[in-house]
Amino acid sequence: MTEVGYGSNQSRGATRSAIPLRRCSLSKVPERSLISLRTPVVSFSCGGWASLPVLVFLILDNLLEPIDHVCFAAVCKQWRSMSKLYNQATQRWRNKQLPPMLLIPNQDNDHRRVVYSISEGRVYSNIRLQVPFSRRCCGSSHGWLATVDTTEQGCPVVVLRNPFTKAKPIFLPPLDILIAKYETSYHEHYVRKVILSVDPTMNPENYVVVALCGRWPMLAFIKAGQNTWTYPSPNGNFGDVIFYKSNVYALEAMGDIESLDVFSSDSNPSQPPQLKPRTHFRPFEPYCFHAYLMESIKGDLLHILRFYALIDGRFNYGAGRRTTHFMIYKWVFDNEDEGSIGHNVEVKSIGDEALFVGDNHSISILASNFPGCQPNSIYYSDDYISNYPSLEGDEPYDMGIFNLEDGTITQHYSLHSNSQRAIWVVPPFNGLF
């Protein structure tokens, strides 16, 4: 069976892409669809491809990953037009939460980062991403990554970068947190998580950045164009944060949830906005210090508890900690207009959904939309941050897929030791609609 290689040396008239594209076999195309494609022989130039929309559509049908479509469209203007026409005609990705890819260090070169597809089990090593590879990524939201720099005074500075586009990095004002001199090498961990309300590229004047920062993380937020961060009150010791129904919901270490309307809050240091309690005190037994908040496909607020076990009964420079299982609860609202939460219900199954948790803005997708993605499962990366890194270490290794039905854990990708941590990231796909 003939293979059609796009972006190859056979494309004499095509503009060469900076992103090498994979070869797409027509062996998967139904025989009846190939009858009209065998003759006449056509040139593989951009013009030749553009004159064969049926052939292009057949090839795009067999590209499972959205990033493949992005790569295809990057070759030249004609191919981009065909990709856009395909997506408009098929509505293949419209209104679908796209699956995240795992941003990982290149196994052959830790100074580069590449992406790994969970549905294909494949590393895209030829995609060159604009990321400072020696830095820890403390957030992934709407296709953007967050890293941390420091000022001369020792205050952390959040930097937003989009590794998939040519968008300029966004350097946010310094956070009002002073890093101890003996912990300067650990400054990146003073910002636990960063999330965005929307993609700054699509909404450059109307986005909000929320950060959990400090040794015992407090919540801070900043709006586009502002020069200082806002710190609500009371504040401190948060473990996760999300945007949910036009509000920020923050999860305290003991399981309590508080909310904040960041969009209507004024930046006034003398009168900081107030966080509103939404749950009763310490709502879970047994105690779980690592948890996540997430919006399900149905719009429910999910509370995900992550449990660990120690090998040999102790932390051995981080090597003794392993995730054992997860528990999921759904919060039920007494009054959705006011945002008050009445009680939680344990969720034994999430059906066709697959959840992705870690340093990223937590994501839920329908597994059936993406071959190779396991339903009723939690995909997790290693995001454990110790308050005592010199004793417990900071190497990434605790990643996997937890199946809610049988409680088993399998691997999606294994990092080698002494490498940077992996993080889930969703490549932007807006340009092809």
Short mmCIF file of C-alpha atoms in Angstrom, two decimals:
data_model
loop_
_atom_site.label_atom_id
_atom_site.label_comp_id
_atom_site.label_asym_id
_atom_site.label_seq_id
_atom_site.Cartn_x
_atom_site.Cartn_y
_atom_site.Cartn_z
CA MET A 1 0.00 0.00 0.00
CA THR A 2 1.30 3.40 -0.96
CA GLU A 3 2.29 5.84 1.76
CA VAL A 4 1.77 9.54 1.31
CA GLY A 5 4.49 11.52 3.06
CA TYR A 6 3.65 15.14 3.59
CA GLY A 7 6.39 17.60 4.43
CA SER A 8 8.92 15.22 2.86
CA ASN A 9 11.65 15.70 0.27
CA GLN A 10 9.19 14.60 -2.40
CA SER A 11 7.32 17.87 -1.97
CA ARG A 12 9.52 19.86 -4.32
CA GLY A 13 7.24 22.85 -4.53
CA ALA A 14 6.20 22.83 -0.89
CA THR A 15 7.46 25.24 1.68
CA ARG A 16 9.57 23.31 4.16
CA SER A 17 8.16 23.30 7.66
CA ALA A 18 10.26 23.76 10.78
CA ILE A 19 8.22 20.90 12.26
CA PRO A 20 8.84 17.54 10.54
CA LEU A 21 5.58 15.74 9.99
CA ARG A 22 4.90 12.08 10.31
CA ARG A 23 4.04 9.85 7.37
CA CYS A 24 0.41 8.88 7.02
CA SER A 25 -0.34 5.45 5.62
CA LEU A 26 -3.33 5.05 3.35
CA SER A 27 -3.64 1.44 4.45
CA LYS A 28 -6.34 2.55 6.90
CA VAL A 29 -8.41 4.25 4.19
CA PRO A 30 -11.35 2.14 2.90
CA GLU A 31 -10.65 0.51 -0.49
CA ARG A 32 -13.66 2.14 -2.10
CA SER A 33 -12.28 5.57 -1.17
CA LEU A 34 -8.99 4.88 -2.97
CA ILE A 35 -10.49 4.11 -6.36
CA SER A 36 -10.71 7.76 -7.34
CA LEU A 37 -7.24 8.48 -5.92
CA ARG A 38 -5.14 6.09 -8.00
CA THR A 39 -5.28 8.19 -11.19
CA PRO A 40 -4.19 10.56 -12.36
CA VAL A 41 -0.75 10.94 -10.78
CA VAL A 42 -0.46 14.39 -9.24
CA SER A 43 2.35 16.56 -7.97
CA PHE A 44 2.88 16.69 -4.21
CA SER A 45 3.35 20.45 -4.32
CA CYS A 46 1.13 22.66 -2.21
CA GLY A 47 -0.91 23.47 -5.29
CA GLY A 48 -1.26 19.78 -6.12
CA TRP A 49 -2.49 18.97 -2.64
CA ALA A 50 -4.90 21.87 -2.59
CA SER A 51 -6.49 20.54 -5.78
CA LEU A 52 -7.26 17.22 -4.08
CA PRO A 53 -9.49 18.04 -1.07
CA VAL A 54 -10.79 14.47 -0.91
CA LEU A 55 -7.29 13.07 -0.50
CA VAL A 56 -6.40 15.71 2.09
CA PHE A 57 -9.58 14.99 4.04
CA LEU A 58 -8.83 11.25 4.04
CA ILE A 59 -5.37 11.90 5.46
CA LEU A 60 -6.63 14.34 8.09
CA ASP A 61 -9.27 11.78 9.08
CA ASN A 62 -6.44 9.40 10.02
CA LEU A 63 -4.54 11.91 12.15
CA LEU A 64 -5.68 11.11 15.68
CA GLU A 65 -3.93 13.91 17.56
CA PRO A 66 -4.95 17.57 17.23
CA ILE A 67 -1.26 18.49 17.23
CA ASP A 68 -0.85 16.49 13.99
CA HIS A 69 -3.39 18.80 12.38
CA VAL A 70 -1.48 21.80 13.70
CA CYS A 71 1.73 20.42 12.20
CA PHE A 72 0.01 19.69 8.90
CA ALA A 73 -1.31 23.25 8.72
CA ALA A 74 2.15 24.67 9.46
CA VAL A 75 3.61 23.53 6.13
CA CYS A 76 2.22 26.33 3.94
CA LYS A 77 -0.76 28.61 3.44
CA GLN A 78 -2.55 26.18 1.13
CA TRP A 79 -2.28 23.31 3.61
CA ARG A 80 -3.46 25.56 6.42
CA SER A 81 -6.48 26.55 4.33
CA MET A 82 -7.27 22.89 3.68
CA SER A 83 -6.92 22.08 7.39
CA LYS A 84 -9.24 24.92 8.31
CA LEU A 85 -11.73 23.83 5.65
CA TYR A 86 -11.59 20.25 7.00
CA ASN A 87 -12.28 21.34 10.58
CA GLN A 88 -15.10 23.64 9.54
CA ALA A 89 -16.69 20.89 7.43
CA THR A 90 -16.33 18.01 9.90
CA GLN A 91 -16.63 19.93 13.22
CA ARG A 92 -14.34 17.19 14.51
CA TRP A 93 -12.89 19.13 17.42
CA ARG A 94 -15.60 21.73 17.93
CA ASN A 95 -16.86 22.02 21.54
CA LYS A 96 -14.59 19.17 22.64
CA GLN A 97 -12.12 19.39 25.47
CA LEU A 98 -8.92 18.29 23.76
CA PRO A 99 -6.70 15.75 25.53
CA PRO A 100 -3.54 17.10 27.12
CA MET A 101 -0.11 15.92 26.09
CA LEU A 102 2.69 15.29 28.54
CA LEU A 103 5.53 17.81 28.37
CA ILE A 104 8.63 15.77 29.15
CA PRO A 105 12.41 16.14 29.04
CA ASN A 106 14.04 14.65 25.98
CA GLN A 107 15.58 11.37 27.17
CA ASP A 108 18.69 12.06 25.09
CA ASN A 109 19.02 15.69 26.12
CA ASP A 110 17.53 17.10 29.32
CA HIS A 111 18.00 20.62 27.96
CA ARG A 112 15.17 20.04 25.49
CA ARG A 113 11.55 19.28 26.11
CA VAL A 114 9.22 17.32 23.88
CA VAL A 115 5.61 16.16 24.10
CA TYR A 116 4.22 12.68 24.62
CA SER A 117 0.84 11.56 23.28
CA ILE A 118 -1.09 9.35 25.66
CA SER A 119 -3.50 8.15 22.99
CA GLU A 120 -0.74 7.10 20.59
CA GLY A 121 1.96 6.23 23.13
CA ARG A 122 4.34 8.28 21.05
CA VAL A 123 6.97 10.95 21.73
CA TYR A 124 6.94 13.90 19.33
CA SER A 125 10.68 14.51 19.47
CA ASN A 126 10.78 16.71 16.38
CA ILE A 127 8.53 19.42 17.78
CA ARG A 128 10.79 22.15 19.12
CA LEU A 129 9.20 23.96 22.03
CA GLN A 130 10.21 27.38 23.29
CA VAL A 131 10.57 26.52 26.98
CA PRO A 132 13.41 27.25 29.43
CA PHE A 133 14.24 23.61 29.95
CA SER A 134 16.14 23.97 33.20
CA ARG A 135 13.14 25.55 34.91
CA ARG A 136 10.32 23.89 36.78
CA CYS A 137 6.90 24.47 35.22
CA CYS A 138 4.57 25.58 38.00
CA GLY A 139 1.47 25.78 35.88
CA SER A 140 -0.15 24.82 32.59
CA SER A 141 -3.36 26.53 31.53
CA HIS A 142 -4.97 27.24 28.13
CA GLY A 143 -1.78 26.18 26.33
CA TRP A 144 0.47 28.48 28.40
CA LEU A 145 3.18 27.40 30.83
CA ALA A 146 4.29 29.24 33.95
CA THR A 147 7.88 29.35 35.22
CA VAL A 148 9.53 31.40 37.97
CA ASP A 149 12.36 33.92 37.88
CA THR A 150 13.61 36.03 40.78
CA THR A 151 14.41 39.69 41.32
CA GLU A 152 17.62 41.01 42.85
CA GLN A 153 15.68 41.38 46.10
CA GLY A 154 14.79 37.68 46.04
CA CYS A 155 11.11 37.98 45.13
CA PRO A 156 9.66 35.40 42.73
CA VAL A 157 8.48 36.55 39.29
CA VAL A 158 5.96 34.49 37.34
CA VAL A 159 6.69 34.24 33.60
CA LEU A 160 4.02 32.97 31.19
CA ARG A 161 5.15 31.26 27.99
CA ASN A 162 3.28 29.60 25.15
CA PRO A 163 5.61 26.90 23.76
CA PHE A 164 3.43 26.24 20.70
CA THR A 165 3.20 29.77 19.29
CA LYS A 166 5.41 32.78 18.70
CA ALA A 167 3.69 34.76 21.42
CA LYS A 168 6.09 36.83 23.50
CA PRO A 169 6.62 35.75 27.13
CA ILE A 170 4.56 37.65 29.70
CA PHE A 171 6.60 38.78 32.71
CA LEU A 172 4.27 39.49 35.60
CA PRO A 173 5.11 41.84 38.49
CA PRO A 174 7.08 40.34 41.42
CA LEU A 175 5.08 38.54 44.07
CA ASP A 176 5.22 40.03 47.54
CA ILE A 177 7.09 37.05 48.96
CA LEU A 178 10.63 37.11 50.24
CA ILE A 179 12.64 33.93 49.75
CA ALA A 180 15.02 33.06 52.56
CA LYS A 181 18.71 33.35 51.62
CA TYR A 182 19.39 29.71 52.47
CA GLU A 183 16.58 28.63 50.10
CA THR A 184 17.44 30.64 46.99
CA SER A 185 18.15 27.45 45.01
CA TYR A 186 14.60 26.35 45.82
CA HIS A 187 12.93 29.61 44.72
CA GLU A 188 10.90 27.97 41.94
CA HIS A 189 8.94 25.97 44.52
CA TYR A 190 7.72 29.12 46.23
CA VAL A 191 5.09 29.27 43.50
CA ARG A 192 3.08 26.07 43.76
CA LYS A 193 0.57 26.53 40.95
CA VAL A 194 -0.45 29.14 38.38
CA ILE A 195 -3.69 29.11 36.35
CA LEU A 196 -5.28 31.46 33.82
CA SER A 197 -8.91 32.36 33.24
CA VAL A 198 -8.53 32.41 29.44
CA ASP A 199 -5.86 32.33 26.73
CA PRO A 200 -4.02 35.71 26.82
CA THR A 201 -3.45 35.44 23.07
CA MET A 202 -7.19 35.40 22.38
CA ASN A 203 -8.06 37.85 25.18
CA PRO A 204 -5.01 40.11 25.68
CA GLU A 205 -6.88 42.73 27.71
CA ASN A 206 -9.26 40.52 29.65
CA TYR A 207 -7.59 37.66 31.48
CA VAL A 208 -6.79 36.88 35.10
CA VAL A 209 -3.80 34.99 36.51
CA VAL A 210 -4.12 33.21 39.85
CA ALA A 211 -1.11 31.91 41.78
CA LEU A 212 -0.60 29.84 44.92
CA CYS A 213 2.63 31.13 46.39
CA GLY A 214 4.75 30.98 49.54
CA ARG A 215 6.08 28.19 51.75
CA TRP A 216 2.55 27.70 53.09
CA PRO A 217 0.81 28.74 49.87
CA MET A 218 -1.50 31.72 49.88
CA LEU A 219 -3.67 32.88 46.99
CA ALA A 220 -2.83 35.89 44.82
CA PHE A 221 -4.30 37.14 41.57
CA ILE A 222 -3.61 39.79 38.96
CA LYS A 223 -5.63 41.09 36.02
CA ALA A 224 -4.29 41.97 32.58
CA GLY A 225 -2.61 45.38 32.66
CA GLN A 226 -2.28 45.62 36.45
CA ASN A 227 1.07 46.38 38.11
CA THR A 228 0.55 44.62 41.44
CA TRP A 229 -0.90 41.37 42.71
CA THR A 230 -3.98 41.29 44.92
CA TYR A 231 -3.99 39.15 48.07
CA PRO A 232 -7.45 38.30 49.42
CA SER A 233 -8.22 37.73 53.08
CA PRO A 234 -8.18 35.48 55.05
CA ASN A 235 -5.44 33.68 53.20
CA GLY A 236 -3.03 30.77 53.46
CA ASN A 237 -2.13 27.10 53.05
CA PHE A 238 -3.98 26.29 49.84
CA GLY A 239 -3.34 23.13 47.84
CA ASP A 240 -5.20 23.69 44.58
CA VAL A 241 -7.19 26.31 42.70
CA ILE A 242 -9.49 26.40 39.65
CA PHE A 243 -11.82 28.72 37.78
CA TYR A 244 -15.34 27.37 38.22
CA LYS A 245 -18.54 29.10 37.10
CA SER A 246 -16.92 32.54 36.80
CA ASN A 247 -15.32 32.33 40.25
CA VAL A 248 -12.07 31.11 41.73
CA TYR A 249 -12.42 28.09 43.99
CA ALA A 250 -9.44 27.42 46.26
CA LEU A 251 -8.82 24.22 48.18
CA GLU A 252 -7.25 24.41 51.63
CA ALA A 253 -4.85 21.75 52.88
CA MET A 254 -7.44 20.30 55.27
CA GLY A 255 -10.09 19.95 52.54
CA ASP A 256 -12.06 23.16 53.04
CA ILE A 257 -13.11 25.09 49.93
CA GLU A 258 -13.31 28.87 49.59
CA SER A 259 -14.35 31.00 46.64
CA LEU A 260 -13.57 34.45 45.29
CA ASP A 261 -15.03 36.62 42.53
CA VAL A 262 -11.82 37.92 40.98
CA PHE A 263 -13.53 39.57 38.03
CA SER A 264 -15.45 42.13 40.08
CA SER A 265 -12.79 42.58 42.76
CA ASP A 266 -11.04 45.95 42.86
CA SER A 267 -7.29 46.18 43.37
CA ASN A 268 -7.25 47.99 46.72
CA PRO A 269 -4.51 46.87 49.16
CA SER A 270 -6.22 48.65 52.07
CA GLN A 271 -9.43 46.66 51.51
CA PRO A 272 -8.50 43.24 50.11
CA PRO A 273 -11.35 41.10 48.76
CA GLN A 274 -12.75 38.45 51.06
CA LEU A 275 -12.55 34.71 50.46
CA LYS A 276 -15.89 33.05 51.20
CA PRO A 277 -16.05 29.66 52.96
CA ARG A 278 -18.11 27.16 50.94
CA THR A 279 -17.80 23.94 52.96
CA HIS A 280 -17.84 22.85 56.55
CA PHE A 281 -14.55 22.54 58.41
CA ARG A 282 -12.36 19.54 57.51
CA PRO A 283 -15.01 17.75 55.43
CA PHE A 284 -13.13 14.50 54.88
CA GLU A 285 -12.03 11.55 56.95
CA PRO A 286 -9.42 10.20 56.72
CA TYR A 287 -7.23 13.24 56.33
CA CYS A 288 -5.66 13.75 52.88
CA PHE A 289 -3.18 16.58 52.41
CA HIS A 290 -2.93 16.32 48.61
CA ALA A 291 -6.08 16.93 46.59
CA TYR A 292 -7.46 18.65 43.51
CA LEU A 293 -10.53 20.53 42.36
CA MET A 294 -11.97 19.94 38.92
CA GLU A 295 -15.03 20.64 36.80
CA SER A 296 -16.47 17.49 35.26
CA ILE A 297 -17.82 17.24 31.73
CA LYS A 298 -21.31 17.55 33.23
CA GLY A 299 -20.35 20.74 35.08
CA ASP A 300 -20.09 19.21 38.56
CA LEU A 301 -17.45 20.36 41.04
CA LEU A 302 -15.27 17.34 41.79
CA HIS A 303 -12.95 16.99 44.77
CA ILE A 304 -10.18 14.44 44.12
CA LEU A 305 -8.17 13.04 47.02
CA ARG A 306 -4.72 11.56 46.31
CA PHE A 307 -3.21 9.09 48.78
CA TYR A 308 0.40 8.03 49.17
CA ALA A 309 2.30 5.22 50.84
CA LEU A 310 5.86 5.22 52.09
CA ILE A 311 8.26 2.47 51.07
CA ASP A 312 10.25 1.15 54.06
CA GLY A 313 8.08 3.33 56.28
CA ARG A 314 10.05 6.53 55.68
CA PHE A 315 10.91 9.16 53.12
CA ASN A 316 14.24 8.27 51.55
CA TYR A 317 15.21 11.46 49.72
CA GLY A 318 11.86 11.36 47.93
CA ALA A 319 12.33 7.82 46.61
CA GLY A 320 9.98 6.22 49.12
CA ARG A 321 6.73 7.95 48.18
CA ARG A 322 4.23 6.37 45.82
CA THR A 323 0.61 7.14 44.94
CA THR A 324 -1.60 4.25 46.05
CA HIS A 325 -5.12 5.36 45.10
CA PHE A 326 -7.56 8.19 44.57
CA MET A 327 -11.02 8.97 45.89
CA ILE A 328 -13.49 11.28 44.12
CA TYR A 329 -16.31 13.31 45.66
CA LYS A 330 -18.91 15.55 44.05
CA TRP A 331 -19.96 18.68 45.87
CA VAL A 332 -23.69 19.38 45.90
CA PHE A 333 -24.79 23.01 46.04
CA ASP A 334 -27.61 24.06 48.37
CA ASN A 335 -27.96 27.37 46.57
CA GLU A 336 -26.08 27.65 43.29
CA ASP A 337 -26.89 31.36 42.94
CA GLU A 338 -25.05 32.08 46.17
CA GLY A 339 -22.47 29.35 45.61
CA SER A 340 -22.97 27.67 48.97
CA ILE A 341 -22.15 23.97 49.10
CA GLY A 342 -24.27 21.64 51.16
CA HIS A 343 -22.61 18.23 51.18
CA ASN A 344 -20.40 15.87 49.19
CA VAL A 345 -21.18 12.52 47.60
CA GLU A 346 -18.53 9.90 46.86
CA VAL A 347 -18.24 9.08 43.17
CA LYS A 348 -17.41 5.45 42.48
CA SER A 349 -17.30 5.80 38.69
CA ILE A 350 -16.84 8.68 36.27
CA GLY A 351 -17.97 6.59 33.28
CA ASP A 352 -16.47 7.72 29.99
CA GLU A 353 -14.50 10.57 31.53
CA ALA A 354 -10.73 10.69 31.99
CA LEU A 355 -9.21 13.16 34.45
CA PHE A 356 -5.75 14.76 34.23
CA VAL A 357 -4.19 16.11 37.42
CA GLY A 358 -0.82 17.48 38.44
CA ASP A 359 0.74 20.95 38.24
CA ASN A 360 -1.68 21.73 35.42
CA HIS A 361 -5.11 23.34 35.53
CA SER A 362 -7.05 20.10 36.09
CA ILE A 363 -8.80 18.78 32.97
CA SER A 364 -11.60 16.32 32.24
CA ILE A 365 -12.26 14.85 28.78
CA LEU A 366 -14.49 12.19 27.20
CA ALA A 367 -12.21 9.23 26.58
CA SER A 368 -14.37 7.84 23.77
CA ASN A 369 -13.52 10.88 21.64
CA PHE A 370 -9.84 9.89 21.58
CA PRO A 371 -8.65 6.35 20.76
CA GLY A 372 -6.15 5.03 23.27
CA CYS A 373 -7.47 7.13 26.15
CA GLN A 374 -8.75 5.03 29.07
CA PRO A 375 -12.21 5.88 30.45
CA ASN A 376 -13.07 5.94 34.15
CA SER A 377 -9.43 6.76 34.94
CA ILE A 378 -7.23 9.43 36.49
CA TYR A 379 -4.02 10.34 34.66
CA TYR A 380 -1.60 11.85 37.14
CA SER A 381 1.87 13.37 37.06
CA ASP A 382 4.33 13.91 39.90
CA ASP A 383 3.53 17.27 41.49
CA TYR A 384 4.47 16.55 45.08
CA ILE A 385 6.41 19.47 46.57
CA SER A 386 8.12 18.98 49.88
CA ASN A 387 8.55 21.75 52.38
CA TYR A 388 11.86 20.11 53.25
CA PRO A 389 13.52 19.40 49.87
CA SER A 390 16.99 18.88 51.31
CA LEU A 391 15.67 15.92 53.30
CA GLU A 392 13.04 14.45 51.01
CA GLY A 393 14.41 15.21 47.55
CA ASP A 394 12.60 16.43 44.48
CA GLU A 395 13.04 13.82 41.74
CA PRO A 396 10.01 13.02 39.55
CA TYR A 397 8.92 9.42 39.30
CA ASP A 398 5.39 9.10 40.67
CA MET A 399 3.24 9.11 37.52
CA GLY A 400 0.59 6.75 36.22
CA ILE A 401 -3.03 5.95 35.39
CA PHE A 402 -5.41 5.00 38.20
CA ASN A 403 -8.43 2.94 37.14
CA LEU A 404 -11.45 3.64 39.33
CA GLU A 405 -13.19 0.37 38.50
CA ASP A 406 -10.54 -2.07 39.72
CA GLY A 407 -8.14 0.23 41.59
CA THR A 408 -5.14 -0.73 39.46
CA ILE A 409 -2.32 1.61 38.47
CA THR A 410 -0.51 1.40 35.13
CA GLN A 411 2.16 3.62 33.58
CA HIS A 412 1.57 6.15 30.85
CA TYR A 413 5.21 7.26 30.67
CA SER A 414 8.27 6.72 32.85
CA LEU A 415 10.82 9.46 33.43
CA HIS A 416 14.45 8.66 34.08
CA SER A 417 15.98 9.95 37.30
CA ASN A 418 17.48 13.41 37.74
CA SER A 419 15.23 14.92 35.08
CA GLN A 420 12.80 17.82 35.11
CA ARG A 421 9.23 17.04 36.09
CA ALA A 422 6.59 16.36 33.46
CA ILE A 423 3.43 18.44 33.17
CA TRP A 424 0.18 18.11 31.22
CA VAL A 425 -0.27 20.74 28.51
CA VAL A 426 -3.02 21.25 25.91
CA PRO A 427 -1.73 22.52 22.54
CA PRO A 428 -3.81 25.45 21.26
CA PHE A 429 -6.13 24.56 18.42
CA ASN A 430 -8.13 27.76 17.89
CA GLY A 431 -6.34 28.73 14.70
CA LEU A 432 -7.78 25.87 12.66
CA PHE A 433 -11.43 26.79 13.08
#
